[in-house]
XYZ file of N, CA and C in Angstrom:
801
model
N 101.192 269.826 30.476
C 101.394 268.402 30.178
C 102.182 268.270 28.891
N 103.188 267.378 28.857
C 104.080 267.286 27.705
C 103.427 266.601 26.516
N 102.426 265.741 26.760
C 101.783 265.010 25.673
C 100.269 265.138 25.766
N 99.726 266.254 25.315
C 98.270 266.450 25.391
C 97.520 265.575 24.389
N 96.309 265.220 24.743
C 95.394 264.523 23.860
C 94.432 265.525 23.248
N 93.927 265.187 22.072
C 92.826 265.935 21.469
C 91.557 265.148 21.753
N 90.659 265.757 22.518
C 89.418 265.114 22.944
C 88.267 265.806 22.230
N 87.562 265.081 21.385
C 86.484 265.662 20.581
C 85.148 265.088 21.040
N 84.246 265.991 21.396
C 82.980 265.579 21.999
C 81.795 266.059 21.186
N 80.875 265.147 20.913
C 79.557 265.499 20.410
C 78.790 266.202 21.535
N 77.734 266.930 21.181
C 76.972 267.650 22.213
C 75.708 266.898 22.615
N 74.725 266.876 21.729
C 73.404 266.348 22.090
C 73.432 264.833 22.240
N 73.026 264.362 23.400
C 73.046 262.937 23.673
C 74.378 262.431 24.183
N 75.387 263.301 24.179
C 76.710 262.948 24.700
C 77.047 263.829 25.896
N 77.023 265.148 25.668
C 77.227 266.109 26.757
C 75.896 266.516 27.369
N 74.978 266.923 26.505
C 73.709 267.488 26.962
C 72.601 266.456 27.018
N 71.850 266.487 28.117
C 70.610 265.729 28.216
C 69.522 266.435 27.398
N 68.391 265.764 27.220
C 67.310 266.328 26.422
C 66.794 267.645 26.980
N 66.911 267.848 28.290
C 66.448 269.094 28.891
C 67.518 270.184 28.881
N 68.653 269.923 28.221
C 69.716 270.916 28.117
C 70.674 270.937 29.283
N 70.545 270.019 30.208
C 71.411 270.004 31.383
C 72.673 269.175 31.136
N 73.709 269.456 31.937
C 74.965 268.710 31.918
C 75.212 268.213 33.337
N 75.588 266.975 33.482
C 75.806 266.442 34.822
C 77.057 267.043 35.446
N 77.054 267.126 36.757
C 78.218 267.641 37.479
C 79.445 266.767 37.234
N 79.225 265.480 37.073
C 80.346 264.567 36.854
C 81.069 264.882 35.539
N 80.302 265.217 34.505
C 80.916 265.586 33.228
C 81.697 266.883 33.374
N 81.117 267.874 34.008
C 81.802 269.153 34.202
C 83.094 268.951 34.989
N 83.061 268.098 36.005
C 84.254 267.840 36.808
C 85.348 267.173 35.980
N 84.984 266.205 35.144
C 85.982 265.516 34.331
C 86.573 266.438 33.258
N 85.733 267.270 32.670
C 86.230 268.235 31.685
C 87.223 269.189 32.344
N 86.902 269.668 33.543
C 87.805 270.559 34.270
C 89.122 269.850 34.602
N 89.027 268.592 35.000
C 90.235 267.841 35.340
C 91.162 267.705 34.141
N 90.606 267.295 33.008
C 91.430 267.070 31.822
C 91.957 268.377 31.241
N 91.145 269.416 31.294
C 91.628 270.727 30.842
C 92.799 271.185 31.704
N 92.691 270.948 32.999
C 93.768 271.328 33.909
C 95.057 270.576 33.665
N 94.951 269.392 33.078
C 96.133 268.599 32.753
C 96.742 268.991 31.408
N 96.092 269.917 30.701
C 96.651 270.394 29.442
C 96.114 269.734 28.194
N 95.078 268.891 28.337
C 94.482 268.283 27.150
C 93.616 269.294 26.412
N 93.496 269.123 25.114
C 92.666 269.996 24.281
C 91.296 269.350 24.116
N 90.284 269.959 24.735
C 88.920 269.441 24.670
C 88.102 270.358 23.773
N 87.532 269.797 22.708
C 86.775 270.601 21.755
C 85.447 269.930 21.430
N 84.563 270.685 20.808
C 83.243 270.191 20.431
C 83.190 269.950 18.929
N 82.507 268.886 18.538
C 82.252 268.586 17.127
C 80.784 268.203 17.040
N 79.985 269.051 16.413
C 78.538 268.938 16.527
C 77.830 269.235 15.216
N 76.595 268.792 15.124
C 75.747 269.172 14.008
C 75.084 270.515 14.224
N 75.205 271.066 15.416
C 74.575 272.339 15.731
C 75.184 273.502 14.944
N 74.389 274.561 14.829
C 74.895 275.790 14.238
C 75.857 276.460 15.210
N 76.559 277.480 14.728
C 77.504 278.205 15.574
C 76.804 278.784 16.799
N 75.684 279.472 16.570
C 74.992 280.141 17.674
C 74.488 279.173 18.721
N 74.141 277.961 18.306
C 73.650 276.968 19.250
C 74.780 276.191 19.921
N 76.013 276.367 19.435
C 77.163 275.644 19.978
C 77.919 276.441 21.022
N 78.154 277.712 20.763
C 79.018 278.503 21.643
C 78.556 278.544 23.099
N 77.246 278.596 23.378
C 76.837 278.580 24.796
C 77.258 277.320 25.539
N 77.436 276.211 24.832
C 77.839 274.968 25.484
C 79.286 275.076 25.972
N 80.114 275.821 25.251
C 81.481 276.059 25.727
C 81.458 276.740 27.085
N 80.575 277.718 27.229
C 80.468 278.428 28.505
C 79.998 277.496 29.616
N 79.033 276.618 29.298
C 78.542 275.681 30.306
C 79.644 274.735 30.781
N 80.534 274.366 29.862
C 81.633 273.462 30.203
C 82.835 274.188 30.783
N 82.904 275.503 30.564
C 84.034 276.275 31.058
C 85.307 276.064 30.263
N 85.186 275.871 28.944
C 86.360 275.650 28.105
C 86.416 276.670 26.968
N 87.617 276.921 26.484
C 87.828 277.820 25.334
C 88.825 277.158 24.383
N 88.393 276.117 23.687
C 89.315 275.401 22.798
C 89.782 276.271 21.637
N 90.871 275.868 21.032
C 91.402 276.602 19.888
C 90.453 276.523 18.706
N 89.821 275.374 18.511
C 88.911 275.162 17.389
C 87.595 274.558 17.872
N 86.539 274.787 17.092
C 85.225 274.186 17.314
C 84.665 273.807 15.947
N 84.118 272.615 15.830
C 83.533 272.161 14.570
C 82.014 272.170 14.702
N 81.339 272.878 13.799
C 79.882 273.013 13.810
C 79.290 272.518 12.493
N 77.977 272.424 12.461
C 77.244 272.059 11.234
C 77.796 270.799 10.593
N 78.104 269.807 11.441
C 78.608 268.508 10.964
C 79.852 268.634 10.099
N 80.711 269.596 10.422
C 81.979 269.738 9.719
C 82.017 270.836 8.683
N 80.875 271.429 8.347
C 80.856 272.461 7.315
C 81.461 273.782 7.797
N 81.460 274.007 9.108
C 82.028 275.236 9.664
C 83.035 274.879 10.747
N 84.239 275.416 10.613
C 85.255 275.286 11.645
C 85.552 276.669 12.198
N 85.380 276.821 13.493
C 85.666 278.085 14.173
C 87.062 278.050 14.763
N 87.711 279.217 14.810
C 88.999 279.336 15.485
C 88.897 280.411 16.561
N 89.523 280.158 17.687
C 89.515 281.100 18.786
C 90.133 282.422 18.362
N 89.438 283.524 18.645
C 89.907 284.864 18.306
C 89.351 285.827 19.355
N 90.199 286.284 20.245
C 89.730 287.125 21.350
C 89.166 288.452 20.864
N 89.506 288.851 19.640
C 88.999 290.114 19.101
C 87.658 289.960 18.397
N 87.213 288.717 18.165
C 85.918 288.484 17.526
C 84.800 288.735 18.539
N 83.627 289.162 18.064
C 82.527 289.503 18.986
C 82.171 288.411 19.978
N 82.183 287.149 19.545
C 81.827 286.040 20.431
C 83.032 285.192 20.824
N 84.236 285.715 20.523
C 85.447 285.000 20.890
C 85.929 283.993 19.875
N 85.160 283.803 18.784
C 85.539 282.876 17.726
C 85.223 283.480 16.376
N 86.044 283.145 15.393
C 85.780 283.554 14.014
C 85.594 282.307 13.156
N 84.880 282.470 12.062
C 84.709 281.374 11.107
C 85.994 281.238 10.299
N 86.747 280.193 10.574
C 88.024 279.975 9.904
C 87.817 279.272 8.566
N 86.964 278.260 8.535
C 86.696 277.511 7.311
C 85.185 277.320 7.198
N 84.626 277.683 6.041
C 83.205 277.501 5.784
C 83.052 276.798 4.439
N 82.357 275.684 4.431
C 82.127 274.934 3.197
C 80.627 274.929 2.906
N 80.280 275.380 1.713
C 78.865 275.479 1.340
C 78.603 274.719 0.043
N 77.327 274.544 -0.265
C 76.935 273.917 -1.529
C 75.576 274.445 -1.938
N 75.279 274.294 -3.221
C 73.960 274.660 -3.712
C 73.032 273.473 -3.480
N 71.954 273.663 -2.702
C 71.124 272.528 -2.312
C 70.020 272.184 -3.302
N 69.937 272.912 -4.417
C 68.792 272.778 -5.310
C 68.565 271.340 -5.769
N 69.604 270.711 -6.308
C 69.434 269.371 -6.888
C 69.022 268.354 -5.836
N 69.693 268.386 -4.683
C 69.396 267.378 -3.675
C 68.029 267.606 -3.040
N 67.629 268.850 -2.873
C 66.301 269.132 -2.327
C 65.201 268.614 -3.250
N 65.365 268.858 -4.536
C 64.351 268.397 -5.471
C 64.344 266.878 -5.581
N 65.526 266.279 -5.467
C 65.604 264.822 -5.487
C 64.877 264.232 -4.281
N 65.123 264.769 -3.109
C 64.494 264.244 -1.897
C 62.994 264.472 -1.929
N 62.588 265.629 -2.424
C 61.158 265.934 -2.460
C 60.401 264.926 -3.319
N 61.085 264.394 -4.327
C 60.458 263.379 -5.153
C 60.168 262.092 -4.399
N 60.913 261.860 -3.329
C 60.717 260.657 -2.511
C 59.901 260.943 -1.253
N 59.996 262.178 -0.755
C 59.352 262.549 0.503
C 58.532 263.815 0.289
N 57.417 263.657 -0.369
C 56.607 264.817 -0.775
C 56.071 265.590 0.422
N 55.852 264.927 1.549
C 55.246 265.583 2.706
C 56.257 265.948 3.785
N 57.533 265.843 3.471
C 58.562 266.181 4.453
C 58.663 267.690 4.645
N 59.342 268.075 5.707
C 59.637 269.479 5.980
C 61.129 269.694 5.750
N 61.475 270.845 5.181
C 62.847 271.097 4.762
C 63.370 272.388 5.383
N 64.675 272.385 5.702
C 65.322 273.596 6.194
C 66.710 273.696 5.591
N 67.127 274.922 5.307
C 68.469 275.189 4.807
C 69.131 276.179 5.747
N 70.327 275.837 6.214
C 71.104 276.715 7.089
C 72.201 277.380 6.267
N 72.319 278.702 6.350
C 73.397 279.389 5.636
C 74.617 279.525 6.545
N 75.685 280.142 6.027
C 76.930 280.184 6.786
C 76.850 281.064 8.029
N 75.832 281.897 8.124
C 75.632 282.707 9.323
C 74.775 281.995 10.357
N 74.334 280.772 10.044
C 73.521 280.008 10.982
C 72.042 280.312 10.915
N 71.627 281.034 9.873
C 70.215 281.404 9.728
C 69.487 280.313 8.961
N 68.310 279.915 9.470
C 67.518 278.859 8.860
C 66.347 279.440 8.074
N 66.130 278.884 6.908
C 64.893 279.097 6.162
C 64.270 277.727 5.976
N 62.986 277.615 6.222
C 62.392 276.292 6.316
C 60.958 276.281 5.802
N 60.502 275.076 5.467
C 59.107 274.845 5.110
C 58.469 274.019 6.217
N 57.156 274.086 6.335
C 56.472 273.288 7.345
C 56.827 273.724 8.748
N 56.777 272.772 9.671
C 57.063 273.056 11.076
C 58.432 272.492 11.450
N 59.228 273.312 12.135
C 60.539 272.880 12.605
C 60.692 273.213 14.071
N 61.316 272.312 14.842
C 61.539 272.625 16.260
C 62.464 273.821 16.408
N 62.104 274.759 17.256
C 62.901 275.967 17.425
C 64.294 275.666 17.956
N 64.429 274.545 18.681
C 65.731 274.196 19.254
C 66.760 273.854 18.186
N 66.305 273.551 16.953
C 67.238 273.192 15.887
C 67.834 274.412 15.219
N 67.311 275.585 15.513
C 67.751 276.798 14.843
C 68.799 277.534 15.671
N 69.659 278.263 14.976
C 70.720 278.985 15.644
C 70.365 280.430 15.891
N 70.720 281.301 14.969
C 70.483 282.729 15.160
C 69.067 283.130 14.792
N 68.283 282.170 14.312
C 66.901 282.477 13.970
C 66.523 281.843 12.658
N 65.270 282.068 12.259
C 64.825 281.481 11.015
C 63.488 282.034 10.585
N 63.111 281.685 9.366
C 61.826 282.126 8.840
C 61.258 281.052 7.927
N 59.944 280.963 7.938
C 59.258 280.002 7.080
C 59.141 280.599 5.680
N 59.481 279.810 4.661
C 59.467 280.278 3.278
C 58.862 279.195 2.399
N 58.648 279.528 1.149
C 58.201 278.543 0.172
C 59.367 277.619 -0.196
N 59.060 276.394 -0.586
C 60.098 275.428 -0.941
C 61.044 275.998 -1.996
N 60.498 276.685 -2.969
C 61.313 277.225 -4.070
C 62.349 278.233 -3.579
N 62.073 278.890 -2.458
C 63.002 279.878 -1.928
C 64.244 279.248 -1.315
N 64.201 277.944 -1.076
C 65.348 277.254 -0.497
C 66.412 276.913 -1.539
N 66.018 276.909 -2.799
C 66.864 276.301 -3.826
C 68.095 277.114 -4.198
N 68.087 278.400 -3.921
C 69.201 279.254 -4.356
C 70.105 279.696 -3.209
N 69.910 279.148 -2.008
C 70.708 279.545 -0.848
C 72.036 278.784 -0.844
N 73.127 279.475 -0.524
C 74.401 278.793 -0.290
C 74.316 278.115 1.075
N 74.245 276.794 1.082
C 73.928 276.052 2.297
C 75.174 275.455 2.933
N 75.224 275.503 4.260
C 76.189 274.701 5.003
C 75.546 273.394 5.448
N 74.213 273.415 5.526
C 73.508 272.220 5.981
C 72.075 272.263 5.477
N 71.575 271.105 5.079
C 70.161 270.929 4.764
C 69.611 269.913 5.763
N 68.446 270.210 6.320
C 67.804 269.301 7.263
C 66.447 268.899 6.705
N 66.159 267.616 6.760
C 64.878 267.090 6.303
C 64.262 266.292 7.445
N 63.017 266.603 7.789
C 62.295 265.786 8.751
C 61.015 265.298 8.092
N 60.654 264.073 8.405
C 59.486 263.468 7.779
C 58.588 262.891 8.862
N 57.682 263.697 9.398
C 56.859 263.262 10.530
C 56.020 262.021 10.249
N 55.718 261.744 8.986
C 54.861 260.609 8.672
C 55.559 259.276 8.646
N 56.879 259.259 8.875
C 57.628 258.006 8.804
C 58.166 257.620 10.177
N 58.138 256.306 10.457
C 58.923 255.857 11.598
C 60.358 255.649 11.103
N 61.259 255.349 12.013
C 62.674 255.332 11.670
C 63.003 254.314 10.586
N 62.454 253.125 10.679
C 62.785 252.077 9.710
C 62.280 252.444 8.311
N 61.062 252.988 8.237
C 60.534 253.417 6.946
C 61.404 254.513 6.348
N 61.800 255.452 7.198
C 62.616 256.578 6.734
C 63.963 256.089 6.212
N 64.586 255.179 6.942
C 65.858 254.614 6.492
C 65.707 253.950 5.130
N 64.608 253.240 4.930
C 64.382 252.552 3.658
C 64.254 253.554 2.515
N 63.544 254.658 2.767
C 63.391 255.687 1.737
C 64.738 256.316 1.401
N 65.520 256.629 2.440
C 66.818 257.269 2.224
C 67.746 256.364 1.420
N 67.695 255.068 1.698
C 68.560 254.133 0.969
C 68.266 254.141 -0.528
N 67.026 254.404 -0.899
C 66.641 254.413 -2.309
C 67.097 255.675 -3.042
N 67.460 256.712 -2.291
C 67.742 258.003 -2.924
C 69.078 258.034 -3.657
N 70.059 257.306 -3.159
C 71.370 257.346 -3.789
C 71.997 258.724 -3.720
N 72.071 259.305 -2.536
C 72.629 260.652 -2.381
C 74.148 260.592 -2.480
N 74.660 260.699 -3.693
C 76.098 260.554 -3.899
C 76.824 261.889 -4.004
N 76.107 262.991 -4.110
C 76.764 264.290 -4.256
C 76.880 265.038 -2.938
N 76.339 264.469 -1.892
C 76.404 265.111 -0.585
C 76.682 264.050 0.482
N 77.174 264.493 1.623
C 77.295 263.613 2.770
C 76.024 263.728 3.586
N 75.583 262.639 4.170
C 74.359 262.750 4.949
C 74.416 261.807 6.147
N 73.663 262.146 7.156
C 73.549 261.294 8.335
C 72.107 261.347 8.802
N 71.709 260.343 9.534
C 70.320 260.219 9.965
C 70.268 260.303 11.477
N 69.385 261.127 11.975
C 69.286 261.328 13.412
C 68.468 260.256 14.096
N 68.111 260.531 15.341
C 67.376 259.560 16.139
C 65.976 259.326 15.602
N 65.343 260.364 15.100
C 63.995 260.222 14.547
C 64.097 260.272 13.028
N 62.993 260.536 12.361
C 63.020 260.654 10.902
C 63.621 262.006 10.532
N 64.915 262.089 10.660
C 65.662 263.344 10.546
C 66.896 263.090 9.703
N 67.100 263.880 8.674
C 68.213 263.714 7.753
C 69.023 264.994 7.696
N 70.308 264.921 7.995
C 71.241 266.045 7.888
C 72.088 265.856 6.635
N 72.187 266.903 5.827
C 72.952 266.826 4.584
C 74.000 267.918 4.592
N 75.239 267.543 4.337
C 76.365 268.475 4.336
C 76.973 268.535 2.941
N 77.888 269.477 2.699
C 78.586 269.506 1.403
C 79.274 268.177 1.120
N 79.441 267.866 -0.146
C 80.006 266.597 -0.579
C 81.349 266.347 0.092
N 81.475 265.179 0.717
C 82.736 264.796 1.326
C 83.034 265.463 2.653
N 82.083 266.205 3.193
C 82.302 266.924 4.449
C 81.550 266.226 5.573
N 82.242 265.962 6.655
C 81.633 265.445 7.878
C 82.511 265.858 9.044
N 82.173 265.436 10.221
C 82.956 265.845 11.389
C 84.419 265.442 11.256
N 84.671 264.257 10.726
C 86.044 263.763 10.685
C 86.931 264.563 9.734
N 86.387 265.043 8.626
C 87.218 265.797 7.684
C 87.722 267.086 8.317
N 86.857 267.751 9.074
C 87.278 268.972 9.750
C 88.192 268.671 10.932
N 87.902 267.604 11.653
C 88.722 267.263 12.812
C 90.136 266.854 12.417
N 90.281 266.195 11.282
C 91.624 265.832 10.835
C 92.431 267.090 10.511
N 91.784 268.079 9.936
C 92.456 269.353 9.673
C 92.890 270.009 10.993
N 92.005 269.971 11.974
C 92.320 270.537 13.282
C 93.480 269.782 13.925
N 93.412 268.468 13.895
C 94.483 267.662 14.494
C 95.834 268.002 13.904
N 95.865 268.142 12.576
C 97.115 268.465 11.903
C 97.627 269.840 12.318
N 96.738 270.809 12.405
C 97.158 272.164 12.791
C 97.687 272.202 14.219
N 97.089 271.409 15.095
C 97.516 271.395 16.489
C 98.774 270.551 16.700
N 99.096 269.727 15.724
C 100.284 268.894 15.835
C 100.161 267.763 16.837
N 98.939 267.272 17.032
C 98.710 266.166 17.960
C 98.646 264.866 17.159
N 99.431 263.871 17.504
C 99.434 262.625 16.732
C 98.117 261.862 16.868
N 97.818 261.055 15.873
C 96.554 260.320 15.859
C 96.471 259.271 16.956
N 97.593 258.949 17.569
C 97.581 257.999 18.680
C 97.062 258.632 19.967
N 96.917 259.972 19.963
C 96.404 260.649 21.155
C 95.083 261.349 20.834
N 94.163 260.582 20.290
C 92.813 261.057 19.994
C 91.809 260.314 20.863
N 90.836 261.069 21.366
C 89.687 260.469 22.036
C 88.444 261.158 21.508
N 87.541 260.396 20.910
C 86.283 260.936 20.386
C 85.130 260.211 21.064
N 84.085 260.984 21.418
C 82.913 260.398 22.065
C 81.657 260.925 21.382
N 80.752 260.029 20.998
C 79.516 260.443 20.342
C 78.433 259.397 20.483
N 77.242 259.763 20.016
C 76.101 258.858 20.189
C 75.231 258.713 18.955
N 75.430 259.567 17.937
C 74.522 259.576 16.793
C 75.182 259.129 15.509
N 74.353 258.937 14.489
C 74.898 258.473 13.212
C 75.775 259.527 12.541
N 75.612 260.799 12.882
C 76.523 261.802 12.348
C 77.871 261.781 13.071
N 78.029 260.876 14.044
C 79.313 260.703 14.727
C 80.105 259.515 14.190
N 79.523 258.747 13.291
C 80.184 257.513 12.850
C 81.549 257.802 12.229
N 81.630 258.774 11.320
C 82.920 259.078 10.684
C 83.928 259.572 11.711
N 83.482 260.382 12.677
C 84.372 260.873 13.721
C 84.914 259.716 14.552
N 84.057 258.766 14.888
C 84.501 257.629 15.681
C 85.475 256.757 14.890
N 85.193 256.538 13.627
C 86.111 255.742 12.804
C 87.459 256.433 12.664
N 87.429 257.751 12.534
C 88.656 258.544 12.435
C 89.515 258.365 13.676
N 88.919 258.489 14.841
C 89.670 258.359 16.085
C 90.108 256.922 16.335
N 89.321 255.964 15.847
C 89.570 254.553 16.154
C 90.802 253.992 15.458
N 91.285 254.662 14.420
C 92.421 254.115 13.658
C 93.629 253.905 14.568
N 93.986 254.934 15.335
C 95.141 254.830 16.239
C 94.811 255.224 17.678
N 93.641 255.845 17.878
C 93.304 256.357 19.197
C 92.118 255.643 19.804
N 91.305 256.391 20.531
C 90.160 255.827 21.228
C 88.869 256.458 20.702
N 87.900 255.615 20.426
C 86.595 256.067 19.954
C 85.541 255.421 20.840
N 84.753 256.251 21.508
C 83.805 255.759 22.500
C 82.385 256.106 22.083
N 81.538 255.098 22.001
C 80.119 255.311 21.723
C 79.353 255.334 23.034
N 78.381 256.243 23.112
C 77.525 256.291 24.292
C 76.650 255.036 24.348
N 76.254 254.661 25.544
C 75.535 253.411 25.729
C 74.206 253.322 25.025
N 73.564 254.492 24.781
C 72.252 254.473 24.120
C 72.364 254.592 22.603
N 73.579 254.591 22.079
C 73.785 254.767 20.636
C 73.248 253.576 19.853
N 72.796 253.816 18.595
C 72.369 252.709 17.730
C 73.515 251.745 17.449
N 73.178 250.560 17.002
C 74.187 249.521 16.794
C 75.271 249.945 15.815
N 74.907 250.644 14.734
C 75.919 251.005 13.748
C 76.892 252.047 14.288
N 76.449 252.871 15.228
C 77.351 253.820 15.884
C 78.287 253.077 16.832
N 77.740 252.161 17.576
C 78.549 251.362 18.509
C 79.614 250.556 17.755
N 79.249 250.079 16.557
C 80.183 249.276 15.768
C 81.377 250.084 15.284
N 81.209 251.401 15.165
C 82.292 252.269 14.693
C 83.300 252.598 15.787
N 82.969 252.296 17.022
C 83.786 252.689 18.162
C 84.734 251.572 18.599
N 85.729 251.963 19.382
C 86.619 250.974 19.982
C 86.093 250.492 21.320
N 85.162 251.260 21.911
C 84.545 250.837 23.164
C 83.203 251.526 23.327
N 82.391 251.007 24.212
C 81.075 251.570 24.503
C 81.015 251.879 25.990
N 80.624 253.100 26.310
C 80.492 253.496 27.702
C 79.031 253.378 28.133
N 78.723 253.831 29.330
C 77.343 253.828 29.796
C 76.543 254.875 29.026
N 75.241 254.850 29.187
C 74.394 255.824 28.502
C 74.547 257.194 29.138
N 74.002 258.197 28.470
C 74.054 259.554 29.020
C 73.323 259.628 30.355
N 72.329 258.774 30.546
C 71.553 258.783 31.783
C 72.335 258.214 32.964
N 73.431 257.508 32.650
C 74.292 256.929 33.689
C 75.703 257.518 33.630
N 75.801 258.771 33.177
C 77.075 259.498 33.143
C 78.135 258.790 32.302
N 77.711 258.303 31.120
C 78.649 257.601 30.258
C 79.830 258.448 29.826
N 79.603 259.724 29.518
C 80.709 260.583 29.096
C 81.701 260.777 30.231
N 81.224 261.042 31.422
C 82.118 261.220 32.562
C 82.971 259.975 32.776
N 82.383 258.794 32.616
C 83.123 257.554 32.794
C 84.189 257.386 31.701
N 83.847 257.775 30.480
C 84.820 257.669 29.394
C 85.993 258.629 29.609
N 85.695 259.827 30.082
C 86.757 260.811 30.337
C 87.606 260.408 31.532
N 86.971 259.812 32.536
C 87.722 259.385 33.732
C 88.753 258.313 33.407
N 88.517 257.574 32.319
C 89.445 256.513 31.936
C 90.747 257.061 31.350
N 90.744 258.353 30.989
C 91.947 258.975 30.437
C 92.718 259.601 31.586
N 93.820 258.985 31.961
C 94.587 259.455 33.120
C 96.023 259.754 32.708
C-alpha cells in the first residue's frame, strides 16, 4: 500500500477481554489491515514479557512496540532471543515519589518494575500484573531500584476516594495514570504512551494525518490526544468519560467488538 497508516492499540480492555481472549472479529480485522500494508503496533502499560505473547495471538510483527506506558520501546530484531530488543529505556529513582505517596496511602501496596520487567512489591499483587516474575520485599527495598514503572494499589479505597487522594498529592515529578480500580501507574517524568509513539511515528516516516489510536483507560488519554490532532482517536465504549472526551469518536464496548468495528472503518 502506498500510504500506510500507523495503528496503535492498547491491550487490556481494547484487544483482550478480562479472560485473556481476543474475538475472531478483531483478529480478522488486524489480518486485513496488515495485509493492506498498514503498521499495527501495541502501546500498553504491560511489561515486555506480558506484551510479546499478544503479538503472537494477533499474528503481527510490528517494527516497534511500546511497553510500560512509554518507558520501554522495543524494536524488531530477528537476532534477539524473543525477536525484539530494548531500543529505548527510560528509568527514574522512585524513592521520593514512593515516600510521598506512602504519606497519603499508608495501607497501599507498592510495586516497582525494573527495565528487565522484574517486579518487587509489598503486600499482595495480582500475578497477572507481573512480567518475568517478582518477589515480595520490604518497602525500603523499593527505594533504590532504577524503575521503569511504579504501581500503587489501594484496596481500602473505592475509585472516587482514590481519585481524591491522588489529586492532593501533586505528583509533578512523574507522569501518572489511574486504572479502572484503585490503581495508580507512575512513569518517568514526562513519559507516557504518546511520547514514545511520536518518536516511533517520526522514525517510520508516517504523517500525523494517518494515525489511528484505540484505547479504553486513563493511561490512553495522552495517546488519544496525540492521534486526535490530525488523525483518528477512538475510545472504547466502556471507557470513562475523561477517556472518551480525549477521542475523536467512540466505538462499541469490548463486549460488542468495538475494536473490530473501529478497524473496519479504516478502508
